[in-house]
Amino acid sequence: TTTTTQTTVAASKTSVVLLAANSARASATIYNSSLAILYVDLGSKASTTTYTAKVAASATYVAPTTYLGAISGVFRLGPEMPISHSACV
């Protein structure tokens, strides 16, 4: 059985963990509902210079299905609005 969990994480100009590591994760999708660019990293600390994906406003990032580790994110500039994400476990 697969359960989808959707949560919202407060945006930050410092790195925050969007999803904790989870060995049962089947997929992870991150939607940037902010007006600012979101830098996403497959790891525990994202920065505006070291990141996996640069996610534009109103855009989505889908993590590789084989990745089960922590996913972090950070904004460079702009209004701080919630980041929505969902993970299928």
Tab-separated table of N, CA and C in Angstrom:
chain	number	residue	atom	x	y	z
A	1	THR	N	0.839	-1.185	0.000
A	1	THR	CA	0.000	0.000	0.000
A	1	THR	C	0.878	1.240	0.000
A	2	THR	N	0.551	2.199	-0.832
A	2	THR	CA	1.276	3.457	-0.901
A	2	THR	C	0.425	4.559	-0.303
A	3	THR	N	1.018	5.344	0.576
A	3	THR	CA	0.343	6.466	1.205
A	3	THR	C	1.028	7.748	0.772
A	4	THR	N	0.256	8.741	0.344
A	4	THR	CA	0.809	10.032	-0.024
A	4	THR	C	0.643	10.984	1.139
A	5	THR	N	1.724	11.618	1.522
A	5	THR	CA	1.703	12.585	2.607
A	5	THR	C	2.104	13.934	2.047
A	6	GLN	N	1.253	14.942	2.247
A	6	GLN	CA	1.567	16.279	1.763
A	6	GLN	C	1.755	17.193	2.957
A	7	THR	N	2.855	17.922	2.970
A	7	THR	CA	3.143	18.845	4.059
A	7	THR	C	3.654	20.152	3.487
A	8	THR	N	3.681	21.173	4.322
A	8	THR	CA	4.199	22.475	3.934
A	8	THR	C	5.311	22.850	4.898
A	9	VAL	N	6.395	23.351	4.360
A	9	VAL	CA	7.546	23.767	5.152
A	9	VAL	C	7.721	25.266	4.966
A	10	ALA	N	7.942	25.984	6.062
A	10	ALA	CA	8.157	27.428	5.963
A	10	ALA	C	9.426	27.715	5.170
A	11	ALA	N	9.351	28.687	4.270
A	11	ALA	CA	10.508	29.067	3.467
A	11	ALA	C	11.541	29.752	4.345
A	12	SER	N	12.793	29.679	3.914
A	12	SER	CA	13.868	30.243	4.716
A	12	SER	C	15.020	30.678	3.820
A	13	LYS	N	15.737	31.706	4.259
A	13	LYS	CA	16.948	32.135	3.550
A	13	LYS	C	18.161	31.375	4.054
A	14	THR	N	17.939	30.457	5.011
A	14	THR	CA	18.969	29.526	5.447
A	14	THR	C	18.469	28.129	5.121
A	15	SER	N	19.359	27.197	4.953
A	15	SER	CA	18.998	25.842	4.544
A	15	SER	C	18.076	25.166	5.564
A	16	VAL	N	17.012	24.543	5.058
A	16	VAL	CA	16.093	23.771	5.895
A	16	VAL	C	15.891	22.394	5.262
A	17	VAL	N	15.622	21.398	6.095
A	17	VAL	CA	15.330	20.060	5.587
A	17	VAL	C	13.873	20.035	5.131
A	18	LEU	N	13.656	19.763	3.858
A	18	LEU	CA	12.304	19.670	3.309
A	18	LEU	C	11.731	18.285	3.562
A	19	LEU	N	12.546	17.270	3.394
A	19	LEU	CA	12.145	15.887	3.663
A	19	LEU	C	13.296	15.179	4.356
A	20	ALA	N	12.990	14.507	5.442
A	20	ALA	CA	14.002	13.715	6.139
A	20	ALA	C	14.287	12.452	5.335
A	21	ALA	N	15.419	11.854	5.581
A	21	ALA	CA	15.739	10.569	4.947
A	21	ALA	C	14.664	9.554	5.307
A	22	ASN	N	14.313	8.705	4.337
A	22	ASN	CA	13.251	7.731	4.561
A	22	ASN	C	13.478	6.534	3.639
A	23	SER	N	13.834	5.406	4.215
A	23	SER	CA	14.132	4.215	3.412
A	23	SER	C	12.887	3.635	2.741
A	24	ALA	N	11.692	4.062	3.159
A	24	ALA	CA	10.452	3.563	2.569
A	24	ALA	C	9.874	4.509	1.517
A	25	ARG	N	10.562	5.614	1.217
A	25	ARG	CA	10.047	6.599	0.265
A	25	ARG	C	9.993	6.004	-1.135
A	26	ALA	N	8.836	6.146	-1.776
A	26	ALA	CA	8.678	5.681	-3.152
A	26	ALA	C	8.920	6.815	-4.152
A	27	SER	N	8.606	8.050	-3.734
A	27	SER	CA	8.824	9.215	-4.593
A	27	SER	C	8.753	10.476	-3.755
A	28	ALA	N	9.271	11.561	-4.309
A	28	ALA	CA	9.201	12.857	-3.636
A	28	ALA	C	9.076	13.948	-4.688
A	29	THR	N	8.071	14.798	-4.529
A	29	THR	CA	7.835	15.913	-5.430
A	29	THR	C	7.786	17.187	-4.606
A	30	ILE	N	8.526	18.198	-5.028
A	30	ILE	CA	8.567	19.472	-4.319
A	30	ILE	C	8.022	20.543	-5.245
A	31	TYR	N	7.028	21.277	-4.764
A	31	TYR	CA	6.428	22.368	-5.528
A	31	TYR	C	6.796	23.681	-4.852
A	32	ASN	N	7.373	24.599	-5.605
A	32	ASN	CA	7.761	25.903	-5.083
A	32	ASN	C	6.606	26.884	-5.264
A	33	SER	N	5.861	27.140	-4.191
A	33	SER	CA	4.721	28.055	-4.256
A	33	SER	C	5.134	29.497	-3.995
A	34	SER	N	6.424	29.744	-3.856
A	34	SER	CA	6.952	31.078	-3.600
A	34	SER	C	7.120	31.850	-4.902
A	35	LEU	N	7.400	33.136	-4.759
A	35	LEU	CA	7.738	33.966	-5.917
A	35	LEU	C	9.240	33.981	-6.152
A	36	ALA	N	10.005	33.369	-5.237
A	36	ALA	CA	11.462	33.348	-5.317
A	36	ALA	C	11.956	32.007	-5.846
A	37	ILE	N	13.213	31.971	-6.255
A	37	ILE	CA	13.841	30.727	-6.698
A	37	ILE	C	14.207	29.893	-5.476
A	38	LEU	N	13.900	28.606	-5.546
A	38	LEU	CA	14.229	27.658	-4.494
A	38	LEU	C	15.389	26.786	-4.963
A	39	TYR	N	16.441	26.720	-4.170
A	39	TYR	CA	17.577	25.854	-4.463
A	39	TYR	C	17.406	24.580	-3.643
A	40	VAL	N	17.313	23.444	-4.323
A	40	VAL	CA	17.072	22.153	-3.672
A	40	VAL	C	18.346	21.319	-3.751
A	41	ASP	N	18.661	20.636	-2.656
A	41	ASP	CA	19.826	19.769	-2.637
A	41	ASP	C	19.447	18.389	-2.128
A	42	LEU	N	19.962	17.376	-2.789
A	42	LEU	CA	19.790	16.007	-2.298
A	42	LEU	C	20.849	15.801	-1.229
A	43	GLY	N	20.518	16.203	-0.037
A	43	GLY	CA	21.424	16.184	1.096
A	43	GLY	C	20.832	17.022	2.208
A	44	SER	N	21.570	17.181	3.288
A	44	SER	CA	21.018	17.856	4.460
A	44	SER	C	21.265	19.356	4.499
A	45	LYS	N	22.000	19.912	3.502
A	45	LYS	CA	22.258	21.346	3.527
A	45	LYS	C	22.386	21.911	2.119
A	46	ALA	N	21.385	22.696	1.724
A	46	ALA	CA	21.397	23.340	0.413
A	46	ALA	C	22.019	24.725	0.546
A	47	SER	N	22.601	25.206	-0.542
A	47	SER	CA	23.066	26.589	-0.593
A	47	SER	C	22.807	27.104	-2.003
A	48	THR	N	22.970	28.402	-2.184
A	48	THR	CA	22.739	28.979	-3.509
A	48	THR	C	23.909	28.718	-4.461
A	49	THR	N	24.968	28.108	-3.942
A	49	THR	CA	26.114	27.768	-4.793
A	49	THR	C	26.308	26.265	-4.931
A	50	THR	N	25.785	25.494	-3.988
A	50	THR	CA	25.880	24.033	-4.033
A	50	THR	C	24.476	23.466	-3.914
A	51	TYR	N	23.933	22.996	-5.017
A	51	TYR	CA	22.558	22.515	-5.039
A	51	TYR	C	22.386	21.505	-6.160
A	52	THR	N	21.308	20.742	-6.067
A	52	THR	CA	20.988	19.743	-7.084
A	52	THR	C	20.103	20.335	-8.169
A	53	ALA	N	19.130	21.163	-7.754
A	53	ALA	CA	18.180	21.742	-8.708
A	53	ALA	C	17.812	23.159	-8.302
A	54	LYS	N	17.618	23.994	-9.290
A	54	LYS	CA	17.172	25.377	-9.101
A	54	LYS	C	15.717	25.393	-9.558
A	55	VAL	N	14.790	25.601	-8.609
A	55	VAL	CA	13.361	25.475	-8.898
A	55	VAL	C	12.732	26.863	-8.960
A	56	ALA	N	12.246	27.231	-10.119
A	56	ALA	CA	11.624	28.534	-10.318
A	56	ALA	C	10.301	28.644	-9.566
A	57	ALA	N	9.806	29.864	-9.431
A	57	ALA	CA	8.502	30.098	-8.816
A	57	ALA	C	7.436	29.296	-9.552
A	58	SER	N	6.540	28.688	-8.806
A	58	SER	CA	5.434	27.892	-9.342
A	58	SER	C	5.898	26.688	-10.162
A	59	ALA	N	7.099	26.212	-9.899
A	59	ALA	CA	7.625	25.042	-10.610
A	59	ALA	C	7.752	23.865	-9.646
A	60	THR	N	7.986	22.692	-10.225
A	60	THR	CA	8.050	21.453	-9.467
A	60	THR	C	9.380	20.755	-9.707
A	61	TYR	N	9.895	20.112	-8.666
A	61	TYR	CA	11.085	19.272	-8.774
A	61	TYR	C	10.706	17.872	-8.313
A	62	VAL	N	11.056	16.871	-9.103
A	62	VAL	CA	10.799	15.479	-8.742
A	62	VAL	C	12.145	14.826	-8.468
A	63	ALA	N	12.322	14.343	-7.245
A	63	ALA	CA	13.577	13.688	-6.868
A	63	ALA	C	13.676	12.323	-7.546
A	64	PRO	N	14.886	11.865	-7.807
A	64	PRO	CA	15.054	10.522	-8.371
A	64	PRO	C	14.429	9.474	-7.437
A	65	THR	N	13.749	8.509	-7.997
A	65	THR	CA	13.074	7.504	-7.165
A	65	THR	C	14.056	6.655	-6.376
A	66	THR	N	15.288	6.611	-6.799
A	66	THR	CA	16.299	5.823	-6.084
A	66	THR	C	16.891	6.573	-4.895
A	67	TYR	N	16.594	7.874	-4.766
A	67	TYR	CA	17.167	8.668	-3.682
A	67	TYR	C	16.260	8.624	-2.456
A	68	LEU	N	16.802	8.164	-1.336
A	68	LEU	CA	16.021	8.005	-0.104
A	68	LEU	C	16.540	8.882	1.027
A	69	GLY	N	17.576	9.672	0.763
A	69	GLY	CA	18.181	10.524	1.793
A	69	GLY	C	17.406	11.808	2.014
A	70	ALA	N	17.971	12.669	2.866
A	70	ALA	CA	17.357	13.963	3.173
A	70	ALA	C	17.364	14.864	1.938
A	71	ILE	N	16.363	15.744	1.860
A	71	ILE	CA	16.275	16.741	0.797
A	71	ILE	C	16.136	18.088	1.482
A	72	SER	N	17.008	19.027	1.122
A	72	SER	CA	16.987	20.343	1.759
A	72	SER	C	16.747	21.430	0.725
A	73	GLY	N	16.418	22.629	1.215
A	73	GLY	CA	16.165	23.739	0.320
A	73	GLY	C	16.484	25.070	0.968
A	74	VAL	N	16.735	26.062	0.121
A	74	VAL	CA	17.030	27.416	0.586
A	74	VAL	C	16.637	28.412	-0.506
A	75	PHE	N	16.197	29.611	-0.081
A	75	PHE	CA	15.911	30.695	-1.016
A	75	PHE	C	17.076	31.667	-1.030
A	76	ARG	N	17.331	32.268	-2.180
A	76	ARG	CA	18.389	33.279	-2.249
A	76	ARG	C	17.836	34.647	-1.891
A	77	LEU	N	16.777	35.070	-2.544
A	77	LEU	CA	16.159	36.373	-2.318
A	77	LEU	C	14.663	36.259	-2.512
A	78	GLY	N	13.939	37.267	-2.121
A	78	GLY	CA	12.512	37.326	-2.412
A	78	GLY	C	11.652	37.016	-1.220
A	79	PRO	N	10.341	37.142	-1.411
A	79	PRO	CA	9.406	36.918	-0.318
A	79	PRO	C	9.438	35.483	0.168
A	80	GLU	N	9.305	35.334	1.453
A	80	GLU	CA	9.309	33.990	2.019
A	80	GLU	C	7.874	33.490	2.118
A	81	MET	N	7.592	32.489	1.320
A	81	MET	CA	6.271	31.877	1.283
A	81	MET	C	6.454	30.384	1.468
A	82	PRO	N	5.379	29.643	1.773
A	82	PRO	CA	5.527	28.209	2.021
A	82	PRO	C	6.020	27.427	0.808
A	83	ILE	N	6.710	26.347	1.101
A	83	ILE	CA	7.127	25.374	0.091
A	83	ILE	C	6.242	24.154	0.329
A	84	SER	N	5.556	23.691	-0.697
A	84	SER	CA	4.735	22.494	-0.543
A	84	SER	C	5.487	21.313	-1.128
A	85	HIS	N	5.348	20.166	-0.487
A	85	HIS	CA	5.940	18.965	-1.049
A	85	HIS	C	5.104	17.757	-0.659
A	86	SER	N	5.226	16.717	-1.433
A	86	SER	CA	4.532	15.478	-1.090
A	86	SER	C	5.487	14.327	-1.310
A	87	ALA	N	5.320	13.307	-0.515
A	87	ALA	CA	6.151	12.110	-0.630
A	87	ALA	C	5.271	10.891	-0.587
A	88	CYS	N	5.478	9.975	-1.484
A	88	CYS	CA	4.743	8.722	-1.476
A	88	CYS	C	5.589	7.683	-0.752
A	89	VAL	N	4.999	7.049	0.226
A	89	VAL	CA	5.716	6.052	1.013
A	89	VAL	C	4.966	4.746	0.943
